[in-house]
Each structure stands twice: as structure tokens, then as C-alpha cells.
Short mmCIF file of C-alpha atoms and ligand atoms in Angstrom, two decimals:
data_model
loop_
_atom_site.label_atom_id
_atom_site.label_comp_id
_atom_site.label_asym_id
_atom_site.label_seq_id
_atom_site.Cartn_x
_atom_site.Cartn_y
_atom_site.Cartn_z
CA UNK A 21 93.14 112.57 57.30
CA UNK A 22 94.81 110.94 60.28
CA UNK A 23 92.95 108.13 61.95
CA UNK A 24 93.45 107.16 65.58
CA UNK A 25 93.39 103.56 66.82
CA UNK A 26 90.01 101.93 67.43
CA UNK A 27 88.67 102.34 70.95
CA UNK A 28 90.83 105.41 71.51
CA UNK A 29 89.63 107.35 74.54
CA UNK A 30 88.88 111.03 74.01
CA UNK A 31 88.01 113.08 77.06
CA UNK A 32 88.83 115.94 79.35
CA UNK A 33 90.48 116.02 82.77
CA UNK A 34 89.58 117.86 85.96
CA UNK A 35 90.48 117.70 89.64
CA UNK A 36 88.16 117.94 92.63
CA UNK A 37 89.53 120.98 94.44
CA UNK A 38 89.80 123.01 91.25
CA UNK A 39 86.11 122.74 90.36
CA UNK A 40 83.88 121.22 93.04
CA UNK A 41 83.56 123.99 95.61
CA UNK A 42 82.85 123.74 99.34
CA UNK A 43 85.91 121.70 100.26
CA UNK A 44 87.78 122.03 103.53
CA UNK A 45 91.35 120.80 103.13
CA UNK A 46 94.98 121.93 103.59
CA UNK A 47 94.58 124.53 100.81
CA UNK A 48 91.35 126.12 102.04
CA UNK A 49 92.90 126.37 105.51
CA UNK A 50 96.08 128.01 104.17
CA UNK A 51 94.35 131.40 103.82
CA UNK A 52 91.92 133.24 101.52
CA UNK A 53 94.30 133.21 98.54
CA UNK A 54 94.37 129.40 98.58
CA UNK A 55 90.69 128.87 99.26
CA UNK A 56 88.87 127.86 96.07
CA UNK A 57 85.53 128.71 97.73
CA UNK A 58 82.60 127.59 95.63
CA UNK A 59 84.87 127.22 92.53
CA UNK A 60 82.58 126.04 89.68
CA UNK A 61 80.10 124.39 92.04
CA UNK A 62 80.72 121.20 90.08
CA UNK A 63 79.82 119.27 93.25
CA UNK A 64 76.19 120.21 92.61
CA UNK A 65 76.34 120.65 88.84
CA UNK A 66 78.25 117.56 87.73
CA UNK A 67 75.36 116.21 85.65
CA UNK A 68 75.12 119.40 83.63
CA UNK A 69 78.89 119.34 83.16
CA UNK A 70 78.92 115.73 82.02
CA UNK A 71 76.15 116.56 79.55
CA UNK A 72 78.56 119.08 78.07
CA UNK A 73 81.33 116.46 77.91
CA UNK A 74 78.94 114.11 76.20
CA UNK A 75 77.90 116.77 73.72
CA UNK A 76 81.57 116.98 72.74
CA UNK A 77 81.36 113.27 71.81
CA UNK A 78 83.78 112.35 74.58
CA UNK A 79 83.91 108.69 75.56
CA UNK A 80 85.99 109.08 78.74
CA UNK A 81 86.52 111.52 81.59
CA UNK A 82 89.25 111.94 84.18
CA UNK A 83 88.41 113.39 87.60
CA UNK A 84 89.68 113.13 91.15
CA UNK A 85 88.12 112.10 94.43
CA UNK A 86 88.71 114.55 97.26
CA UNK A 87 90.35 112.66 100.11
CA UNK A 88 89.33 115.37 102.60
CA UNK A 89 85.65 114.73 101.85
CA UNK A 90 85.92 110.95 102.18
CA UNK A 91 88.07 110.89 105.32
CA UNK A 92 87.54 114.21 107.10
CA UNK A 93 88.81 112.71 110.37
CA UNK A 94 91.54 110.12 110.57
CA UNK A 95 90.14 106.65 109.96
CA UNK A 96 86.52 107.87 109.76
CA UNK A 97 84.99 107.57 106.33
CA UNK A 98 82.02 109.66 105.34
CA UNK A 99 79.45 107.39 103.71
CA UNK A 100 77.44 110.31 102.28
CA UNK A 101 80.45 111.48 100.32
CA UNK A 102 81.15 107.94 99.15
CA UNK A 103 77.60 107.86 97.81
CA UNK A 104 78.12 111.26 96.18
CA UNK A 105 81.06 110.00 94.14
CA UNK A 106 79.13 106.85 93.29
CA UNK A 107 76.49 109.13 91.74
CA UNK A 108 79.27 110.97 89.89
CA UNK A 109 80.65 107.73 88.47
CA UNK A 110 77.20 106.48 87.50
CA UNK A 111 76.41 109.80 85.83
CA UNK A 112 79.52 109.35 83.69
CA UNK A 113 78.69 105.80 82.77
CA UNK A 114 75.12 106.69 81.86
CA UNK A 115 76.55 109.12 79.35
CA UNK A 116 79.01 106.63 77.89
CA UNK A 117 82.03 108.28 79.53
CA UNK A 118 84.62 105.81 80.85
CA UNK A 119 85.75 107.03 84.28
CA UNK A 120 89.47 107.51 84.96
CA UNK A 121 89.76 108.22 88.67
CA UNK A 122 92.66 110.06 90.30
CA UNK A 123 93.05 109.22 93.97
CA UNK A 124 95.32 112.08 94.89
CA UNK A 125 95.40 115.40 93.06
CA UNK A 126 97.53 117.44 95.50
CA UNK A 127 95.09 118.41 98.25
CA UNK A 128 95.07 116.80 101.68
CA UNK A 129 92.71 116.27 104.58
CA UNK A 130 93.43 118.77 107.34
CA UNK A 131 94.25 116.05 109.90
CA UNK A 132 96.81 114.52 107.52
CA UNK A 133 98.47 117.89 106.87
CA UNK A 134 98.54 118.64 110.61
CA UNK A 135 100.26 115.35 111.33
CA UNK A 136 103.08 116.37 109.02
CA UNK A 137 101.59 115.66 105.59
CA UNK A 138 103.79 113.47 103.41
CA UNK A 139 106.65 113.83 105.88
CA UNK A 140 104.73 111.80 108.46
CA UNK A 141 106.34 108.32 108.49
CA UNK A 142 102.88 106.75 108.32
CA UNK A 143 101.73 108.87 105.36
CA UNK A 144 102.06 106.13 102.70
CA UNK A 145 100.02 103.74 104.88
CA UNK A 146 97.30 106.37 105.33
CA UNK A 147 97.12 106.79 101.59
CA UNK A 148 96.96 103.03 101.05
CA UNK A 149 94.10 102.77 103.56
CA UNK A 150 92.20 105.51 101.71
CA UNK A 151 92.88 103.72 98.40
CA UNK A 152 91.61 100.45 99.77
CA UNK A 153 88.39 102.03 100.98
CA UNK A 154 87.69 103.83 97.71
CA UNK A 155 88.62 100.99 95.40
CA UNK A 156 86.58 98.42 97.31
CA UNK A 157 83.57 100.74 97.00
CA UNK A 158 83.86 101.35 93.25
CA UNK A 159 85.76 98.32 91.93
CA UNK A 160 82.81 97.18 89.83
CA UNK A 161 82.31 100.61 88.30
CA UNK A 162 85.81 101.94 87.65
CA UNK A 163 88.50 100.14 85.70
CA UNK A 164 91.18 102.86 85.42
CA UNK A 165 92.89 104.22 88.53
CA UNK A 166 95.52 106.93 88.78
CA UNK A 167 97.20 106.88 92.18
CA UNK A 168 99.10 110.18 92.29
CA UNK A 169 98.95 113.24 90.09
CA UNK A 170 102.34 114.65 89.15
CA UNK A 171 104.47 113.79 92.16
CA UNK A 172 107.34 115.39 90.21
CA UNK A 173 105.57 118.77 90.35
CA UNK A 174 104.02 118.41 93.78
CA UNK A 175 107.22 117.69 95.73
CA UNK A 176 109.29 120.63 94.40
CA UNK A 177 106.40 123.12 94.38
CA UNK A 178 105.43 122.41 97.98
CA UNK A 179 108.82 121.60 99.55
CA UNK A 180 111.49 123.32 97.44
CA UNK A 181 110.00 126.43 95.86
CA UNK A 182 107.52 126.54 98.72
CA UNK A 183 104.78 128.17 96.66
CA UNK A 184 102.02 125.74 97.66
CA UNK A 185 100.99 124.42 101.07
CA UNK A 186 102.81 123.64 103.31
CA UNK A 187 105.19 126.31 101.85
CA UNK A 188 108.46 124.59 102.83
CA UNK A 189 111.80 125.42 101.19
CA UNK A 190 114.09 122.58 102.06
CA UNK A 191 115.99 120.37 99.65
CA UNK A 192 116.24 117.38 102.00
CA UNK A 193 112.56 117.46 102.80
CA UNK A 194 111.81 117.53 99.07
CA UNK A 195 113.77 114.30 98.62
CA UNK A 196 112.06 112.78 101.63
CA UNK A 197 108.60 113.66 100.29
CA UNK A 198 109.48 112.27 96.85
CA UNK A 199 110.48 108.98 98.49
CA UNK A 200 107.31 108.91 100.55
CA UNK A 201 105.28 109.40 97.38
CA UNK A 202 107.06 106.47 95.74
CA UNK A 203 106.15 104.35 98.74
CA UNK A 204 102.58 105.65 98.74
CA UNK A 205 102.18 104.75 95.07
CA UNK A 206 103.54 101.26 95.59
CA UNK A 207 101.32 100.53 98.58
CA UNK A 208 98.34 101.94 96.77
CA UNK A 209 99.12 99.80 93.71
CA UNK A 210 99.37 96.69 95.88
CA UNK A 211 96.11 97.50 97.65
CA UNK A 212 94.27 97.84 94.35
CA UNK A 213 95.72 94.65 92.90
CA UNK A 214 94.71 92.77 96.04
CA UNK A 215 91.12 93.88 95.59
CA UNK A 216 90.93 93.09 91.87
CA UNK A 217 94.04 92.22 89.86
CA UNK A 218 92.52 93.16 86.53
CA UNK A 219 91.99 96.81 87.45
CA UNK A 220 94.35 99.10 85.55
CA UNK A 221 96.60 101.24 87.72
CA UNK A 222 98.90 104.06 86.73
CA UNK A 223 100.15 107.43 87.85
CA UNK A 224 100.22 110.77 86.10
CA UNK A 225 103.68 112.16 85.49
CA UNK A 226 104.39 115.64 84.13
CA UNK A 227 107.04 115.16 81.46
CA UNK A 228 108.79 117.94 79.57
CA UNK A 229 110.78 118.01 76.37
CA UNK A 230 114.17 119.25 77.52
CA UNK A 231 116.58 120.68 75.00
CA UNK A 232 120.22 121.70 75.20
CA UNK A 233 122.36 121.60 78.29
CA UNK A 234 119.54 120.96 80.73
CA UNK A 235 118.49 117.77 78.94
CA UNK A 236 120.55 115.28 80.90
CA UNK A 237 119.52 116.65 84.25
CA UNK A 238 115.91 117.27 83.22
CA UNK A 239 115.40 113.81 81.78
CA UNK A 240 117.01 112.05 84.67
CA UNK A 241 115.59 113.96 87.61
CA UNK A 242 112.34 115.40 86.38
CA UNK A 243 111.06 113.03 83.70
CA UNK A 244 112.29 109.63 84.81
CA UNK A 245 113.28 109.52 88.47
CA UNK A 246 109.81 108.69 89.69
CA UNK A 247 108.96 106.25 86.88
CA UNK A 248 112.17 104.34 87.51
CA UNK A 249 111.54 104.19 91.25
CA UNK A 250 108.09 102.70 90.90
CA UNK A 251 109.62 99.95 88.76
CA UNK A 252 106.96 97.55 87.59
CA UNK A 253 104.28 98.70 89.95
CA UNK A 254 101.97 100.11 87.33
CA UNK A 255 99.97 99.01 84.31
CA UNK A 256 99.99 102.25 82.35
CA UNK A 257 101.63 105.66 82.27
CA UNK A 258 99.50 108.77 82.53
CA UNK A 259 101.30 111.58 80.76
CA UNK A 260 100.60 115.21 81.60
CA UNK A 261 102.39 117.38 79.09
CA UNK A 262 102.65 121.16 78.98
CA UNK A 263 106.27 122.22 78.52
CA UNK A 264 109.30 122.29 76.29
CA UNK A 265 112.31 123.75 78.04
CA UNK A 266 115.77 124.96 77.27
CA UNK A 267 117.78 126.70 79.96
CA UNK A 268 116.57 130.15 78.94
CA UNK A 269 112.91 129.19 78.65
CA UNK A 270 113.07 127.42 81.99
CA UNK A 271 114.21 130.67 83.61
CA UNK A 272 111.60 132.74 81.73
CA UNK A 273 108.94 130.24 82.66
CA UNK A 274 109.20 131.28 86.28
CA UNK A 275 107.94 134.77 85.39
CA UNK A 276 104.25 134.25 84.82
CA UNK A 277 102.64 136.82 82.56
CA UNK A 278 99.00 137.48 82.10
CA UNK A 279 97.32 137.72 78.70
CA UNK A 280 100.41 137.92 76.58
CA UNK A 281 99.96 138.98 72.96
CA UNK A 282 102.64 136.70 71.58
CA UNK A 283 100.93 133.90 69.69
CA UNK A 284 103.65 131.46 70.62
CA UNK A 285 102.70 131.82 74.27
CA UNK A 286 99.66 130.86 76.34
CA UNK A 287 98.08 133.34 78.75
CA UNK A 288 100.34 131.85 81.43
CA UNK A 289 103.42 132.70 79.36
CA UNK A 290 104.06 129.03 78.55
CA UNK A 291 105.56 128.41 75.11
CA UNK A 292 103.40 126.49 72.62
CA UNK A 293 105.54 123.84 70.98
CA UNK A 294 103.28 120.99 69.83
CA UNK A 295 106.24 118.93 68.67
CA UNK A 296 107.29 118.56 72.30
CA UNK A 297 104.62 115.98 73.01
CA UNK A 298 106.02 113.76 70.27
CA UNK A 299 109.50 113.71 71.79
CA UNK A 300 108.17 113.08 75.27
CA UNK A 301 106.04 110.19 74.02
CA UNK A 302 108.88 108.62 72.07
CA UNK A 303 111.01 108.91 75.17
CA UNK A 304 108.41 106.96 77.19
CA UNK A 305 108.31 104.13 74.66
CA UNK A 306 111.12 102.30 76.46
CA UNK A 307 108.85 101.47 79.40
CA UNK A 308 106.69 99.27 77.16
CA UNK A 309 103.46 100.27 78.83
CA UNK A 310 100.26 101.71 77.42
CA UNK A 311 100.16 105.49 77.66
CA UNK A 312 97.15 107.71 78.28
CA UNK A 313 97.71 111.42 77.85
CA UNK A 314 95.98 112.37 81.07
CA UNK A 315 96.49 116.15 80.62
CA UNK A 316 97.42 118.57 77.89
CA UNK A 317 96.01 122.03 77.40
CA UNK A 318 96.50 125.76 77.64
CA UNK A 319 95.20 128.91 79.27
CA UNK A 320 93.62 130.96 76.48
CA UNK A 321 90.81 133.22 77.68
CA UNK A 322 90.00 134.48 74.20
CA UNK A 323 90.00 130.98 72.72
CA UNK A 324 92.16 132.16 69.83
CA UNK A 325 94.77 129.43 70.05
CA UNK A 326 92.98 126.46 71.61
CA UNK A 327 91.56 124.75 68.50
CA UNK A 328 94.89 124.92 66.69
CA UNK A 329 96.68 123.79 69.84
CA UNK A 330 94.54 120.65 70.04
CA UNK A 331 94.83 119.86 66.34
CA UNK A 332 98.59 120.39 66.29
CA UNK A 333 99.16 118.29 69.39
CA UNK A 334 96.92 115.55 68.00
CA UNK A 335 99.04 115.43 64.85
CA UNK A 336 102.21 114.91 66.84
CA UNK A 337 100.51 112.31 69.03
CA UNK A 338 99.47 110.50 65.88
CA UNK A 339 103.05 110.57 64.68
CA UNK A 340 104.17 108.99 67.94
CA UNK A 341 101.57 106.25 67.47
CA UNK A 342 103.02 105.65 64.01
CA UNK A 343 106.41 105.57 65.70
CA UNK A 344 105.27 102.60 67.74
CA UNK A 345 104.16 104.19 71.00
CA UNK A 346 101.11 102.47 72.49
CA UNK A 347 98.93 105.54 73.10
CA UNK A 348 95.38 104.77 74.10
CA UNK A 349 93.74 108.05 75.01
CA UNK A 350 93.86 111.83 75.24
CA UNK A 351 92.33 114.02 77.94
CA UNK A 352 92.31 117.75 77.31
CA UNK A 353 92.94 119.89 80.41
CA UNK A 354 90.34 121.01 81.15
CA UNK A 355 86.61 120.57 80.71
CA UNK A 356 85.86 123.83 82.56
CA UNK A 357 87.71 126.97 83.54
CA UNK A 358 88.82 126.38 87.09
CA UNK A 359 90.88 127.30 90.15
CA UNK A 360 94.46 127.30 88.91
CA UNK A 361 96.11 126.86 92.31
CA UNK A 362 98.10 129.89 93.51
CA UNK A 363 97.11 131.80 90.33
CA UNK A 364 93.47 131.41 91.34
CA UNK A 365 90.82 131.95 88.66
CA UNK A 366 92.32 134.14 85.95
CA UNK A 367 93.94 131.39 83.80
CA UNK A 368 91.24 129.99 81.55
CA UNK A 369 91.97 126.39 80.59
CA UNK A 370 88.39 125.32 79.82
CA UNK A 371 86.78 124.12 76.63
CA UNK A 372 83.78 125.45 78.50
CA UNK A 373 83.97 128.99 79.86
CA UNK A 374 82.73 129.67 83.36
CA UNK A 375 81.16 133.08 83.86
CA UNK A 376 82.14 133.78 87.48
CA UNK A 377 80.05 136.96 87.45
CA UNK A 378 76.85 135.35 86.27
CA UNK A 379 75.87 132.41 88.35
CA UNK A 380 78.78 130.27 87.13
CA UNK A 381 77.08 129.96 83.79
CA UNK A 382 78.70 127.39 81.49
CA UNK A 383 79.44 128.71 77.98
CA UNK A 384 81.03 126.31 75.47
CA UNK A 385 83.90 127.99 73.64
CA UNK A 386 84.18 127.69 69.84
CA UNK A 387 87.15 125.32 70.22
CA UNK A 388 84.86 122.82 71.93
CA UNK A 389 83.16 122.29 68.55
CA UNK A 390 86.51 121.49 66.98
CA UNK A 391 87.31 119.03 69.75
CA UNK A 392 83.85 117.48 69.38
CA UNK A 393 84.55 116.79 65.67
CA UNK A 394 87.86 115.10 66.45
CA UNK A 395 86.24 112.94 69.13
CA UNK A 396 83.29 112.06 66.93
CA UNK A 397 85.35 110.92 63.95
CA UNK A 398 88.39 109.62 65.84
CA UNK A 399 90.38 111.42 63.18
CA UNK A 400 91.97 114.76 62.49
CA UNK A 401 91.86 116.43 59.14
CA UNK A 402 95.13 117.72 57.88
CA UNK A 403 95.15 120.39 55.28
C1 GCO B 522 98.56 119.42 86.70
C2 GCO B 522 97.56 119.93 87.32
C3 GCO B 522 96.46 120.79 86.97
C4 GCO B 522 96.76 122.17 86.48
C5 GCO B 522 97.12 122.14 85.04
C6 GCO B 522 97.40 123.50 84.47
O1 GCO B 522 98.36 118.18 86.87
O2 GCO B 522 99.50 120.02 86.28
O3 GCO B 522 96.92 118.72 87.41
O4 GCO B 522 95.84 120.80 88.20
O5 GCO B 522 95.66 122.96 86.66
O6 GCO B 522 98.25 121.39 84.86
O7 GCO B 522 98.48 124.07 85.12
#
């Protein structure tokens, strides 16, 4: 039996645009393929969803606040939406779920995108103003704040590969956006600390275990560039982990397959290598900051691999804790099946299945019982 540290946070992670429904932002305006529509209607069904999280014995939950709802026009904040998210936060707390709030999970208000998005020279200030508004509203309710989600995925996907809005393919603009995101994080961090210095602020970085000849480049550019740039402007690291890459797998990774039969692969064609999370965690030890695993999960519609995936990853996380890494929580991605960006709804990441053909009915998958046991006992059983 492997025991996790006392007060370890066990939860799931979500993001607003992927589950809420009824959002108008840069994605919904990019065309029908990018419009999440009603998604899981989580906006209206959050209480039911948090009941499910609670029934899995979770004691924390990560979610994001949709900037486009809060500030639909530049500088004009929508008080009704602020009250909505207050109800969301209170609903979590009533169920004993510690809220971890992401301020920016990739989607943008339309006005912001039209003014040039992150390339607008004033973009970091706009983000800091939004941060200030949100954090002053909820400072007494929320202790953990995540400024940006995966800037190291966002910048290349939107500005280099050009697969996500605004669909730009330009190396120099990618660098510019990355720098703007660094600035946005720093200003946001400062704004939060000014409101209440004891609030805990971090960002979520997507780190990969690189092997072979791509390791030097991968570690430097992808895993550490952003963390180094934000220097000491953070209290914790949020780690999102999905990949282990060698040169060949990195190339293969670009070809997304659906419902592969290979049991080493997820439905997205991503390789399952639980050991990877251990190496990535050990590699983050040098920053001497607490680490929350803010995302880790897989697309597995049949739920054949999910329970083993969670157990195996938990074992390697435990080994990293034994190796001296200060890991304080784990958030499985995701609570519900959801809108997986340009892949739309077919990838099924949820511990809870959504039946899109039957009233968005929530159906807990068998693996959710396994996760519930881990969360309840704060241990994993090894055979
Ligand atoms: C991420 C994204 C999620 C994805 C998940 C699965 O942070 O990578 O936050 O939105 O849905 O990673 O691809």
C-alpha cells in the first residue's frame, strides 16, 4: 500500500469553454467547427456535476472562469456572471471541494481577439485588469489561482501550427505571443499579491518527458523556457502531463487516430507511458516550489484503460514524492467528457460519460469507482 501525504488534494480538472455551453468568444465566432454550442450545459448543471465529484470523495476541483462572460465588452464587467461564478465557488465549498481557479484557459473575449489578441501591446494589461476584478471579488473564497493554462501549448498551436484561433502560422509572432504571455502572467501575479499576499498563485505548464536526441531542445524550449522567464513570480507549479516523446513518437503524435486498438495508446493515439510523469516531476524539483498536478488523463471511450492509467500514474507520482518532490495534489483530466478543441466531442476524457444523444445524461464510468477509492483512502494498493 502506498500512502500519500496528509492533506493531499485529489480532484478533477475542467475548463469553462469545454463544458459550460452558451459562450460567445473567439472560438465560437471562428465557425461551426469551433463552436462548442451547449457543450455539457455545465453552466446550468454545475451542482449536479459537483455532486458527482463529491461522490468520488474528491476534496478539490480545478475549473476556469470564462473571461468572455465576465468582460463581454472592453472594460465592462457583467455583474450577473460574477454572481454566477460566486455560486459555482460556493457550491464547491459546500461540498468540501477546494477551488483551484484558472483565469485563462485559452479562450478570449471577442473584443480582445479583434484588437489583435495577445499580439496587442496592451494585452497583458487587459489580462491584469481582468485578474484584479476577479480576484478582488473572490479573494475570501479562493486560495489557489492559476493564471495561464499551458502557454507552451497555446502559443505554438495558435501562432505556429495555426490549428486554433486565430490560425496564424508565423514563427516571429509565436515568440511575440510567448513573451506577451510571460508579461501577462507577471502582471497578473503582481495584481493578485497586491490584493492579498497570502493567496497562492501558479501557472499550469504542459511538460513532457523527452527522450533521445530531442531531449535538449525539448527540455529547454518546451518544458522550461516559460518557467525560467517567470522567475520567482509564482508560488507553485501546476503540471499538466500527457506525453513522453522521442523524435519518432513526436512525428507520429501529429497523426491523430480515432479508437485505436493498441493498448499502449489512448483513443487520441497518445502513448501511455506512466513512468513519464515521474521523470517530469523529478525534473521540476530544481525549482523548489510545491507542485500540483493540475491535469493528467486520457481519452478512452470504452473505459478499458482509465483505471489502470490512474493507478499506474499514481504509483510513479508516489515515487517522485519519495524522491523528494513536494507534490501536493492531483487533478484528473477530466470530470466529464467534453469539447476537445478542434477534435470536438469524440475524444472521451471523462470519469463521467456524457450521453450527447440523451439529454446530456451523466453516467459515471467504472473507473470513477476506482478513483473514488484512491481519493477516499489517500492511498493506492499495489499488488
Ligand atoms: C490542456 C487542456 C485541456 C485538454 C486536455 C486534453 O490543458 O491540455 O487544458 O483543455 O482538453 O489537455 O487534451
